[in-house]
Amino acid sequence: VQLQASGGGLVESGGSLRLSCAASGSISSINVMGWYRQAPGKERELVANISNDGSAKYADSVKDRFTISRDKSENVDLQMNNLKPEDTAVYYCNALWGPATPRFRMSSWGQGTLVTVSS
């Protein structure tokens, strides 16, 4: 599975951005798709993910502001509203794919896309 991310950029605090990620390859084997982010000097963290059954999980820091969505073509979007300076980070698209058993799944990453929120 290969991932191509797009979106990101510079926005003022309170603004909105939309990130998109397109999957290709063995897309029928994808189990979970999601977005992670890594701020300077910090570890990469989960922002949100969405499973095949449509159930979504969000980091507490983005709940009620970000929305993850996924279509049948395995494109996953992240709508980010009410952005804050602390949301500034490089955002990465991720897909877990392969066998249903989690420990046998493989992971693919898209290239990072920078989101900068000015105060």
PDB file of C-alpha atoms in Angstrom:
ATOM      1  CA  VAL A   1       0.000   0.000   0.000  1.00  0.00           C
ATOM      2  CA  GLN A   2       1.287   3.411  -0.970  1.00  0.00           C
ATOM      3  CA  LEU A   3      -0.035   6.685   0.432  1.00  0.00           C
ATOM      4  CA  GLN A   4       0.014  10.174  -1.059  1.00  0.00           C
ATOM      5  CA  ALA A   5      -0.876  13.036   1.243  1.00  0.00           C
ATOM      6  CA  SER A   6      -1.895  16.544   0.268  1.00  0.00           C
ATOM      7  CA  GLY A   7      -3.110  19.684   1.960  1.00  0.00           C
ATOM      8  CA  GLY A   8      -1.524  21.505   4.825  1.00  0.00           C
ATOM      9  CA  GLY A   9      -0.077  24.974   4.808  1.00  0.00           C
ATOM     10  CA  LEU A  10      -0.155  28.124   6.894  1.00  0.00           C
ATOM     11  CA  VAL A  11      -3.309  29.266   8.647  1.00  0.00           C
ATOM     12  CA  GLU A  12      -4.169  31.708  11.406  1.00  0.00           C
ATOM     13  CA  SER A  13      -5.371  30.553  14.786  1.00  0.00           C
ATOM     14  CA  GLY A  14      -9.070  29.687  14.594  1.00  0.00           C
ATOM     15  CA  GLY A  15      -8.865  28.832  10.924  1.00  0.00           C
ATOM     16  CA  SER A  16      -9.473  25.574   9.080  1.00  0.00           C
ATOM     17  CA  LEU A  17      -7.516  23.225   6.852  1.00  0.00           C
ATOM     18  CA  ARG A  18      -8.268  19.926   5.175  1.00  0.00           C
ATOM     19  CA  LEU A  19      -5.716  17.156   4.688  1.00  0.00           C
ATOM     20  CA  SER A  20      -6.265  14.405   2.145  1.00  0.00           C
ATOM     21  CA  CYS A  21      -4.554  11.066   1.659  1.00  0.00           C
ATOM     22  CA  ALA A  22      -4.990   8.764  -1.321  1.00  0.00           C
ATOM     23  CA  ALA A  23      -4.118   5.083  -1.073  1.00  0.00           C
ATOM     24  CA  SER A  24      -2.988   2.872  -3.928  1.00  0.00           C
ATOM     25  CA  GLY A  25      -1.844  -0.707  -4.277  1.00  0.00           C
ATOM     26  CA  SER A  26      -3.529  -3.423  -2.226  1.00  0.00           C
ATOM     27  CA  ILE A  27      -6.240  -1.107  -0.928  1.00  0.00           C
ATOM     28  CA  SER A  28      -8.671  -3.957  -0.357  1.00  0.00           C
ATOM     29  CA  SER A  29      -6.397  -5.199   2.422  1.00  0.00           C
ATOM     30  CA  ILE A  30      -6.487  -1.956   4.401  1.00  0.00           C
ATOM     31  CA  ASN A  31      -7.876  -2.317   7.932  1.00  0.00           C
ATOM     32  CA  VAL A  32      -7.316   1.092   9.537  1.00  0.00           C
ATOM     33  CA  MET A  33      -6.381   4.487   8.128  1.00  0.00           C
ATOM     34  CA  GLY A  34      -5.339   7.452  10.148  1.00  0.00           C
ATOM     35  CA  TRP A  35      -3.353  10.604  10.672  1.00  0.00           C
ATOM     36  CA  TYR A  36      -0.417  11.135  13.002  1.00  0.00           C
ATOM     37  CA  ARG A  37       1.559  14.291  13.689  1.00  0.00           C
ATOM     38  CA  GLN A  38       4.986  15.200  14.955  1.00  0.00           C
ATOM     39  CA  ALA A  39       5.809  18.598  16.362  1.00  0.00           C
ATOM     40  CA  PRO A  40       9.409  19.815  16.654  1.00  0.00           C
ATOM     41  CA  GLY A  41      11.169  18.083  19.520  1.00  0.00           C
ATOM     42  CA  LYS A  42       8.230  15.797  20.230  1.00  0.00           C
ATOM     43  CA  GLU A  43       7.342  12.211  19.439  1.00  0.00           C
ATOM     44  CA  ARG A  44       4.930  11.273  16.710  1.00  0.00           C
ATOM     45  CA  GLU A  45       1.396  10.964  18.066  1.00  0.00           C
ATOM     46  CA  LEU A  46      -1.916   9.660  16.828  1.00  0.00           C
ATOM     47  CA  VAL A  47      -4.342  12.381  15.793  1.00  0.00           C
ATOM     48  CA  ALA A  48      -7.233  10.249  14.552  1.00  0.00           C
ATOM     49  CA  ASN A  49      -7.897   6.952  12.862  1.00  0.00           C
ATOM     50  CA  ILE A  50     -10.860   5.195  11.309  1.00  0.00           C
ATOM     51  CA  SER A  51     -11.505   1.487  10.944  1.00  0.00           C
ATOM     52  CA  ASN A  52     -13.237  -0.514   8.239  1.00  0.00           C
ATOM     53  CA  ASP A  53     -16.481  -0.437  10.222  1.00  0.00           C
ATOM     54  CA  GLY A  54     -16.385   3.357  10.265  1.00  0.00           C
ATOM     55  CA  SER A  55     -15.536   3.701  13.941  1.00  0.00           C
ATOM     56  CA  ALA A  56     -13.202   6.628  14.604  1.00  0.00           C
ATOM     57  CA  LYS A  57     -10.784   7.394  17.382  1.00  0.00           C
ATOM     58  CA  TYR A  58      -9.448  10.859  18.221  1.00  0.00           C
ATOM     59  CA  ALA A  59      -6.742  12.258  20.426  1.00  0.00           C
ATOM     60  CA  ASP A  60      -8.276  14.200  23.316  1.00  0.00           C
ATOM     61  CA  SER A  61      -6.564  17.372  22.130  1.00  0.00           C
ATOM     62  CA  VAL A  62      -8.443  17.397  18.817  1.00  0.00           C
ATOM     63  CA  LYS A  63     -11.856  16.048  19.792  1.00  0.00           C
ATOM     64  CA  ASP A  64     -14.714  18.286  18.653  1.00  0.00           C
ATOM     65  CA  ARG A  65     -12.357  20.181  16.327  1.00  0.00           C
ATOM     66  CA  PHE A  66     -11.088  17.567  13.870  1.00  0.00           C
ATOM     67  CA  THR A  67     -13.103  15.086  11.817  1.00  0.00           C
ATOM     68  CA  ILE A  68     -11.698  12.080   9.996  1.00  0.00           C
ATOM     69  CA  SER A  69     -13.515  10.548   7.042  1.00  0.00           C
ATOM     70  CA  ARG A  70     -12.833   7.711   4.647  1.00  0.00           C
ATOM     71  CA  ASP A  71     -14.411   6.683   1.362  1.00  0.00           C
ATOM     72  CA  LYS A  72     -14.667   3.377  -0.483  1.00  0.00           C
ATOM     73  CA  SER A  73     -11.646   4.243  -2.601  1.00  0.00           C
ATOM     74  CA  GLU A  74      -9.630   4.333   0.626  1.00  0.00           C
ATOM     75  CA  ASN A  75      -9.041   8.046   0.561  1.00  0.00           C
ATOM     76  CA  VAL A  76      -8.909   9.448   4.064  1.00  0.00           C
ATOM     77  CA  ASP A  77      -9.435  13.105   4.867  1.00  0.00           C
ATOM     78  CA  LEU A  78      -8.861  15.085   8.026  1.00  0.00           C
ATOM     79  CA  GLN A  79     -10.957  18.222   8.405  1.00  0.00           C
ATOM     80  CA  MET A  80      -9.320  20.487  10.955  1.00  0.00           C
ATOM     81  CA  ASN A  81     -11.358  23.362  12.397  1.00  0.00           C
ATOM     82  CA  ASN A  82     -10.607  25.918  15.064  1.00  0.00           C
ATOM     83  CA  LEU A  83      -6.889  25.316  14.650  1.00  0.00           C
ATOM     84  CA  LYS A  84      -4.557  26.325  17.451  1.00  0.00           C
ATOM     85  CA  PRO A  85      -0.829  27.119  17.433  1.00  0.00           C
ATOM     86  CA  GLU A  86      -0.219  23.861  19.291  1.00  0.00           C
ATOM     87  CA  ASP A  87      -1.577  21.981  16.279  1.00  0.00           C
ATOM     88  CA  THR A  88       1.526  23.047  14.347  1.00  0.00           C
ATOM     89  CA  ALA A  89       3.299  19.886  13.226  1.00  0.00           C
ATOM     90  CA  VAL A  90       4.157  17.657  10.317  1.00  0.00           C
ATOM     91  CA  TYR A  91       1.133  15.453   9.664  1.00  0.00           C
ATOM     92  CA  TYR A  92       1.513  11.905   8.341  1.00  0.00           C
ATOM     93  CA  CYS A  93      -1.067   9.631   6.785  1.00  0.00           C
ATOM     94  CA  ASN A  94      -0.950   5.986   7.889  1.00  0.00           C
ATOM     95  CA  ALA A  95      -2.556   2.730   6.806  1.00  0.00           C
ATOM     96  CA  LEU A  96      -2.566  -0.606   8.608  1.00  0.00           C
ATOM     97  CA  TRP A  97      -3.152  -3.426   6.174  1.00  0.00           C
ATOM     98  CA  GLY A  98      -2.901  -7.153   5.682  1.00  0.00           C
ATOM     99  CA  PRO A  99      -4.327  -9.895   7.917  1.00  0.00           C
ATOM    100  CA  ALA A 100      -7.137  -9.088  10.311  1.00  0.00           C
ATOM    101  CA  THR A 101      -4.981 -10.165  13.256  1.00  0.00           C
ATOM    102  CA  PRO A 102      -3.387  -6.904  14.455  1.00  0.00           C
ATOM    103  CA  ARG A 103       0.040  -8.355  15.181  1.00  0.00           C
ATOM    104  CA  PHE A 104       0.401  -9.493  11.578  1.00  0.00           C
ATOM    105  CA  ARG A 105      -0.619  -6.188  10.015  1.00  0.00           C
ATOM    106  CA  MET A 106       1.757  -4.062   8.024  1.00  0.00           C
ATOM    107  CA  SER A 107       2.051  -0.302   8.194  1.00  0.00           C
ATOM    108  CA  SER A 108       2.513   2.222   5.420  1.00  0.00           C
ATOM    109  CA  TRP A 109       3.220   5.929   5.763  1.00  0.00           C
ATOM    110  CA  GLY A 110       2.662   8.814   3.456  1.00  0.00           C
ATOM    111  CA  GLN A 111       5.068  11.690   3.121  1.00  0.00           C
ATOM    112  CA  GLY A 112       4.568  14.320   5.774  1.00  0.00           C
ATOM    113  CA  THR A 113       2.726  17.537   5.160  1.00  0.00           C
ATOM    114  CA  LEU A 114       3.429  20.613   7.260  1.00  0.00           C
ATOM    115  CA  VAL A 115       0.650  22.430   9.066  1.00  0.00           C
ATOM    116  CA  THR A 116       1.584  25.752  10.624  1.00  0.00           C
ATOM    117  CA  VAL A 117      -0.869  27.681  12.770  1.00  0.00           C
ATOM    118  CA  SER A 118       0.069  31.261  13.573  1.00  0.00           C
ATOM    119  CA  SER A 119      -1.146  32.986  16.720  1.00  0.00           C
TER     120      SER A 119
END
